[in-house]
XYZ file of N, CA and C in Angstrom:
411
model
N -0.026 15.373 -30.016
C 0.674 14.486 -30.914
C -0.357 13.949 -31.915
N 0.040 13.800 -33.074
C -0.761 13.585 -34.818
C -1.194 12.298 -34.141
N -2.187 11.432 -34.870
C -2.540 10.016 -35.266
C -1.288 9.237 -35.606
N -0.475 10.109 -37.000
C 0.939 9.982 -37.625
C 2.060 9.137 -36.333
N 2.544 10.300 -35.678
C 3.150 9.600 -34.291
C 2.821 9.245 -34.150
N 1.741 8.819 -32.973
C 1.610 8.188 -32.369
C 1.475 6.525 -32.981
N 1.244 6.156 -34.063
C 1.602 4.724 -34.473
C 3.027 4.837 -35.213
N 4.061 5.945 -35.588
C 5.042 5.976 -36.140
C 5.876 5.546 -34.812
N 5.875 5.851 -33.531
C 6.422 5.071 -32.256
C 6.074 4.009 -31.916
N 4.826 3.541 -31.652
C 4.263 2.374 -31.802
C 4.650 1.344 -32.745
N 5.325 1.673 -33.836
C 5.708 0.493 -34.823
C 7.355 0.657 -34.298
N 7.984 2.010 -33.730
C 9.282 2.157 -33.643
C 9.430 0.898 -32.622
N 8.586 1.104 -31.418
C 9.271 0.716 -30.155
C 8.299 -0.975 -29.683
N 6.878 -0.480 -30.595
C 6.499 -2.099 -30.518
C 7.051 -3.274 -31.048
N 6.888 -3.467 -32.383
C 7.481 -3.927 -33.321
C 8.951 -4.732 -32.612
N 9.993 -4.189 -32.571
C 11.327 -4.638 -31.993
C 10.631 -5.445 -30.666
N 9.852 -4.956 -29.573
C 9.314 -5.511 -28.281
C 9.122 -7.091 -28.299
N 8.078 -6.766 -29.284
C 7.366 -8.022 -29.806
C 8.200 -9.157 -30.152
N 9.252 -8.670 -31.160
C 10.127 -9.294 -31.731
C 10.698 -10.370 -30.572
N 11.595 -9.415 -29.797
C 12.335 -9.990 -29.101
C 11.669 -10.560 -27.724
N 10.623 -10.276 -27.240
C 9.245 -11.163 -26.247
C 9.226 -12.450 -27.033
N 8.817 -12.828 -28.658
C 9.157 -13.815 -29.036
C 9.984 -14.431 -29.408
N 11.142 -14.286 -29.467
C 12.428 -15.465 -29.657
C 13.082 -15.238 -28.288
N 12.773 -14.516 -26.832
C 12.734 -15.079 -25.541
C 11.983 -15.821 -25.404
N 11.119 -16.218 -25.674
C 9.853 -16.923 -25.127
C 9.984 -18.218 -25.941
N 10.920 -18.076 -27.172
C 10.829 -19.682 -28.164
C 12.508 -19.799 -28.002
N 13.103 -19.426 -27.307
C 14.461 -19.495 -26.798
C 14.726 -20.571 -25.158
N 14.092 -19.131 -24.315
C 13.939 -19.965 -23.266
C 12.988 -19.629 -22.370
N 11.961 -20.204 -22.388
C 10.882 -19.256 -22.139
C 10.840 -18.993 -20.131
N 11.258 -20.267 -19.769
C 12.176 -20.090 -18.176
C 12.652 -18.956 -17.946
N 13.412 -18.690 -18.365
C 14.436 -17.926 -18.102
C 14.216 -16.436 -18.454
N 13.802 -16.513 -19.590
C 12.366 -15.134 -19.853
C 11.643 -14.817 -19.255
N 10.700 -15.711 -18.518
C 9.849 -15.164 -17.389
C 10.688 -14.552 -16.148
N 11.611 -15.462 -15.922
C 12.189 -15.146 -14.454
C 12.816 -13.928 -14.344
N 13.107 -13.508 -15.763
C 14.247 -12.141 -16.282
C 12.990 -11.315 -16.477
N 11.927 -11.422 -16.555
C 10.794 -10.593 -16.891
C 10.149 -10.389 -15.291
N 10.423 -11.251 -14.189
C 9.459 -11.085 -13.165
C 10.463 -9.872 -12.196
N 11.692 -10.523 -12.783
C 12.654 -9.678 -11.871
C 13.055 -8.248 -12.214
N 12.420 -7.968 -13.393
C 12.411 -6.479 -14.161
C 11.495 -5.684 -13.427
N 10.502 -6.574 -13.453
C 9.166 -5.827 -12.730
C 9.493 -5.731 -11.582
N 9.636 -6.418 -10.746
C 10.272 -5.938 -9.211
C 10.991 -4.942 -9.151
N 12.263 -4.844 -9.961
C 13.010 -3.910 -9.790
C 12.767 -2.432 -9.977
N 11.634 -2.625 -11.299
C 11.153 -1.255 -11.490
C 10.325 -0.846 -10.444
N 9.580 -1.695 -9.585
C 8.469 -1.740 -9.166
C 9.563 -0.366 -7.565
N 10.474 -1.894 -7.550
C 11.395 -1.324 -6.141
C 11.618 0.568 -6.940
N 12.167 0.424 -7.477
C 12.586 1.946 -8.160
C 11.444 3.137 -8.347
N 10.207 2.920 -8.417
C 9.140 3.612 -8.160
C 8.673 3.702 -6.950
N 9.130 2.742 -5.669
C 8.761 3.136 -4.666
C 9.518 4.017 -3.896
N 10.859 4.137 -4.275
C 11.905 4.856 -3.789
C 11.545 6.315 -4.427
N 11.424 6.447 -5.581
C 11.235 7.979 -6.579
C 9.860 8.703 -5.999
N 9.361 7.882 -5.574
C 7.888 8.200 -5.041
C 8.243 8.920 -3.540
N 9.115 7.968 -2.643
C 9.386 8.872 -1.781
C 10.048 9.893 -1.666
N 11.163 9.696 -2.474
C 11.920 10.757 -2.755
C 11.255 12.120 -2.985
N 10.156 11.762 -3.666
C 9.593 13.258 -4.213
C 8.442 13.607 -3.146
N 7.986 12.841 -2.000
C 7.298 13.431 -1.053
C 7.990 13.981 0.353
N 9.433 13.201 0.086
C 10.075 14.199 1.247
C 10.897 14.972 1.114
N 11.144 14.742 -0.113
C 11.911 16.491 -0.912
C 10.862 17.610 -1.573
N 10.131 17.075 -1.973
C 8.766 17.814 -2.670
C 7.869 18.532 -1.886
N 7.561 17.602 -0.597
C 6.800 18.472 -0.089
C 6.963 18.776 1.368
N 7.783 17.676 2.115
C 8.613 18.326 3.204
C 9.573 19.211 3.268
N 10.078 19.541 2.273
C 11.390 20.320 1.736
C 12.133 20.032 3.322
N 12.768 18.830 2.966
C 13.700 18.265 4.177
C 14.357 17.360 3.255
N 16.223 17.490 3.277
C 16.726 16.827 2.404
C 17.627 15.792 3.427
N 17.465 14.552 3.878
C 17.331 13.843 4.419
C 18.394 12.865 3.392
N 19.485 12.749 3.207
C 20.325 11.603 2.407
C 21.030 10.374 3.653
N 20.371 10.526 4.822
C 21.310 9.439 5.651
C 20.030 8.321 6.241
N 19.512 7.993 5.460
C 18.274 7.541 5.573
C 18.714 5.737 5.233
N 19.467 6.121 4.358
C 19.831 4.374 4.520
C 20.593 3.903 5.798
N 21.666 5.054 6.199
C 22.257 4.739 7.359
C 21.870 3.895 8.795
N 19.876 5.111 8.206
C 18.969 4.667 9.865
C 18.471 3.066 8.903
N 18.316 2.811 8.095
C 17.865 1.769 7.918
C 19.053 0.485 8.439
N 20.215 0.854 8.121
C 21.381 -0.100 8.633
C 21.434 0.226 9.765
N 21.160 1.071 10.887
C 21.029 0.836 12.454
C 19.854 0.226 12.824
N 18.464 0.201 12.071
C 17.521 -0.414 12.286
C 17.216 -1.822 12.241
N 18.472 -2.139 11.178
C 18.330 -3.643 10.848
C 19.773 -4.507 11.750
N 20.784 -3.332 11.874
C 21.673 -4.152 12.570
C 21.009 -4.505 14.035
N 20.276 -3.362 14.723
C 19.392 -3.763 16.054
C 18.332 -4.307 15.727
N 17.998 -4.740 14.952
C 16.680 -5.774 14.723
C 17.611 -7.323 14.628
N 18.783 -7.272 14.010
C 19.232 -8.802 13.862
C 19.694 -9.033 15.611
N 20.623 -8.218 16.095
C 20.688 -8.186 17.865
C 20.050 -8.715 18.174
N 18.405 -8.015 18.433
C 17.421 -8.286 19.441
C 16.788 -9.802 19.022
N 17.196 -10.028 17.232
C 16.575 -11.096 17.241
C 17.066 -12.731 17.447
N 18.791 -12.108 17.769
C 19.612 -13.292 18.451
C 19.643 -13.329 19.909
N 18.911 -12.526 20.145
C 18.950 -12.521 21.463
C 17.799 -12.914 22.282
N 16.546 -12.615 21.271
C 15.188 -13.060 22.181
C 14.682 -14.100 21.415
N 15.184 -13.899 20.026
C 14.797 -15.076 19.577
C 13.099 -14.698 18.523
N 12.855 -13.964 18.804
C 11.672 -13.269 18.324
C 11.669 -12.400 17.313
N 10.929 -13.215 16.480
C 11.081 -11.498 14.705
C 10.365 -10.560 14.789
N 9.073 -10.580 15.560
C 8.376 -9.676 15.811
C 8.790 -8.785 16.707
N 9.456 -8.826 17.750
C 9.845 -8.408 18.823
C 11.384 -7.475 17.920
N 12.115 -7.833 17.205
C 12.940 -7.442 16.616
C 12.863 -6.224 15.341
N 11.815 -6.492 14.662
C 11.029 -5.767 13.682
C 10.785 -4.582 14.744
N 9.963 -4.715 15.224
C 9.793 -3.668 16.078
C 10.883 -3.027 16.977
N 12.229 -3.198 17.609
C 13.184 -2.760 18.123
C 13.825 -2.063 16.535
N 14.209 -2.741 15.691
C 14.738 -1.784 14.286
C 13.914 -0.614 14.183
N 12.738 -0.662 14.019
C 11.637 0.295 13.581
C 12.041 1.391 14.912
N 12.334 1.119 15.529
C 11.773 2.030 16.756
C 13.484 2.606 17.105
N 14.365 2.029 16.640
C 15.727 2.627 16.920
C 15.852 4.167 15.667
N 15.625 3.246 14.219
C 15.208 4.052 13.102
C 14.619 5.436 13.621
N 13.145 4.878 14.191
C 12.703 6.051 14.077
C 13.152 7.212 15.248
N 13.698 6.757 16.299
C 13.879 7.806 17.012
C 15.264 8.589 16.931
N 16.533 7.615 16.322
C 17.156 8.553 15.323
C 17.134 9.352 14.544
N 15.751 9.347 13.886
C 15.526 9.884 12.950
C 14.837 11.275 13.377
N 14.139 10.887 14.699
C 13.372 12.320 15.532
C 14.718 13.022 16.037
N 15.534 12.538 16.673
C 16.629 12.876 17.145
C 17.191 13.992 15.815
N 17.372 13.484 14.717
C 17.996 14.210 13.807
C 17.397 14.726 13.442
N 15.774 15.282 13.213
C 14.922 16.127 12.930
C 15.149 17.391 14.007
N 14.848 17.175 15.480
C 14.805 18.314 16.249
C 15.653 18.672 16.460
N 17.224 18.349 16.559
C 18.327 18.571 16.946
C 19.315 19.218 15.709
N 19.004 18.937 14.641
C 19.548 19.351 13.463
C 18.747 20.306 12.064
N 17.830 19.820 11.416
C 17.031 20.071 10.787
C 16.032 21.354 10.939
N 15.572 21.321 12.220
C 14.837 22.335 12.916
C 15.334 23.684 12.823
N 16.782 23.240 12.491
C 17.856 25.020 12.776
C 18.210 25.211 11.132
N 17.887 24.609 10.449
C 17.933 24.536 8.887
C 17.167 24.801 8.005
N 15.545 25.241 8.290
C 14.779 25.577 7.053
C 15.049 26.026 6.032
N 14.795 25.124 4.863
C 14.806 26.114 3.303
C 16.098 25.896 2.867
N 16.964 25.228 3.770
C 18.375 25.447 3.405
C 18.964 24.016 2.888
N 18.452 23.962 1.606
C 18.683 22.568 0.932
C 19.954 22.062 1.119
N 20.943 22.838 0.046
C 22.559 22.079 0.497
C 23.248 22.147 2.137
N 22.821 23.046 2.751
C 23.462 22.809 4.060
C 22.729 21.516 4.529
N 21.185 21.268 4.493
C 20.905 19.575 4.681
C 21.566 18.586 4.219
N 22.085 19.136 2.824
C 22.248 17.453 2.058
C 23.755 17.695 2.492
N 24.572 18.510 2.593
C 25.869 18.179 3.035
C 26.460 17.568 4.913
N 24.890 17.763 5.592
C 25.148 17.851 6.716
C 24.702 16.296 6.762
N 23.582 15.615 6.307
C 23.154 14.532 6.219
C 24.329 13.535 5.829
N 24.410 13.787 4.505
C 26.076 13.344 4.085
C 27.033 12.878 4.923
N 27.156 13.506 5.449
C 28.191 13.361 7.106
C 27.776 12.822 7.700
N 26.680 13.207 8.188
C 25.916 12.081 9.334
C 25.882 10.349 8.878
N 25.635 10.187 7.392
C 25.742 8.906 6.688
C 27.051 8.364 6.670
N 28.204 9.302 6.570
C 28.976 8.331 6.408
C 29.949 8.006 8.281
N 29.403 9.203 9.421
C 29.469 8.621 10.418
C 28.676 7.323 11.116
N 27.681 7.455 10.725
C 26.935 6.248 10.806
C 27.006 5.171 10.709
N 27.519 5.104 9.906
C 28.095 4.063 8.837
C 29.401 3.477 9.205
N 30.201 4.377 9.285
C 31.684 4.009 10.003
C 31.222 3.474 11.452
N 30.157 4.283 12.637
C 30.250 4.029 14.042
C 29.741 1.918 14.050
N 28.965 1.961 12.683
C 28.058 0.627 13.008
C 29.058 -0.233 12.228
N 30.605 0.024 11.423
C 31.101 -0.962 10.766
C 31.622 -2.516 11.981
């Protein structure tokens, strides 16, 4: 890319930035930050997800879509254990450990008989998510 571009975008996309960073900031500058801290989180959250996404599709080639499911059995048995013993640590660790052995469970029992075979994962996962999901409503 020329010298040319590269400040012909720079005036496109700075310029307006700037603009509007300052009449948020001489508007309400509260409320700007808080709308600015919560951008960054969100992107922040959204890069940590894309990041995994692309190391367990990328390089496990394992297409795994019921992954929130184990996270909602992990957390519904983490809130259990933690009305029950009373303990967050003790609970953290019962989620983690339900998660993960569902998750071994559905590796050797399913996955194992599937190599390479992208859509038969993501349609089989699919299912598994929305049984999951229904068994823990």
């Amino acid at each position: 890319m020329t010298r040319f571009w590269k400040g012909f975008w720079a005036l496109l996309i700075g310029v307006p930035l700037l603009a509007f960073t300052a009449w948020g900031l001489q508007d309400n500058p509260r409320l700007f930050t808080i709308t600015l801290l919560n951008s960054l989180t969100l992107a922040s959250l959204y890069f940590i997800v894309a990041s995994g996404f692309t190391l367990v599709f990328g390089l496990m080639r394992n297409v795994n879509l019921a992954h929130g499911s184990l996270y909602l059995l992990g957390g519904y048995l983490g809130f259990f254990t933690a009305q029950l013993t009373g303990s967050w640590l003790l609970a953290l660790a019962a989620g983690f450990a339900a998660a993960a052995v569902v998750g071994l469970a559905m590796q050797v029992s399913i996955f194992r008989f599937m190599p390479c075979q992208d859509l038969r994962q993501t349609l089989v996962t699919i299912g598994l998510s929305i049984v999951i999901a229904d068994l823990l409503m």
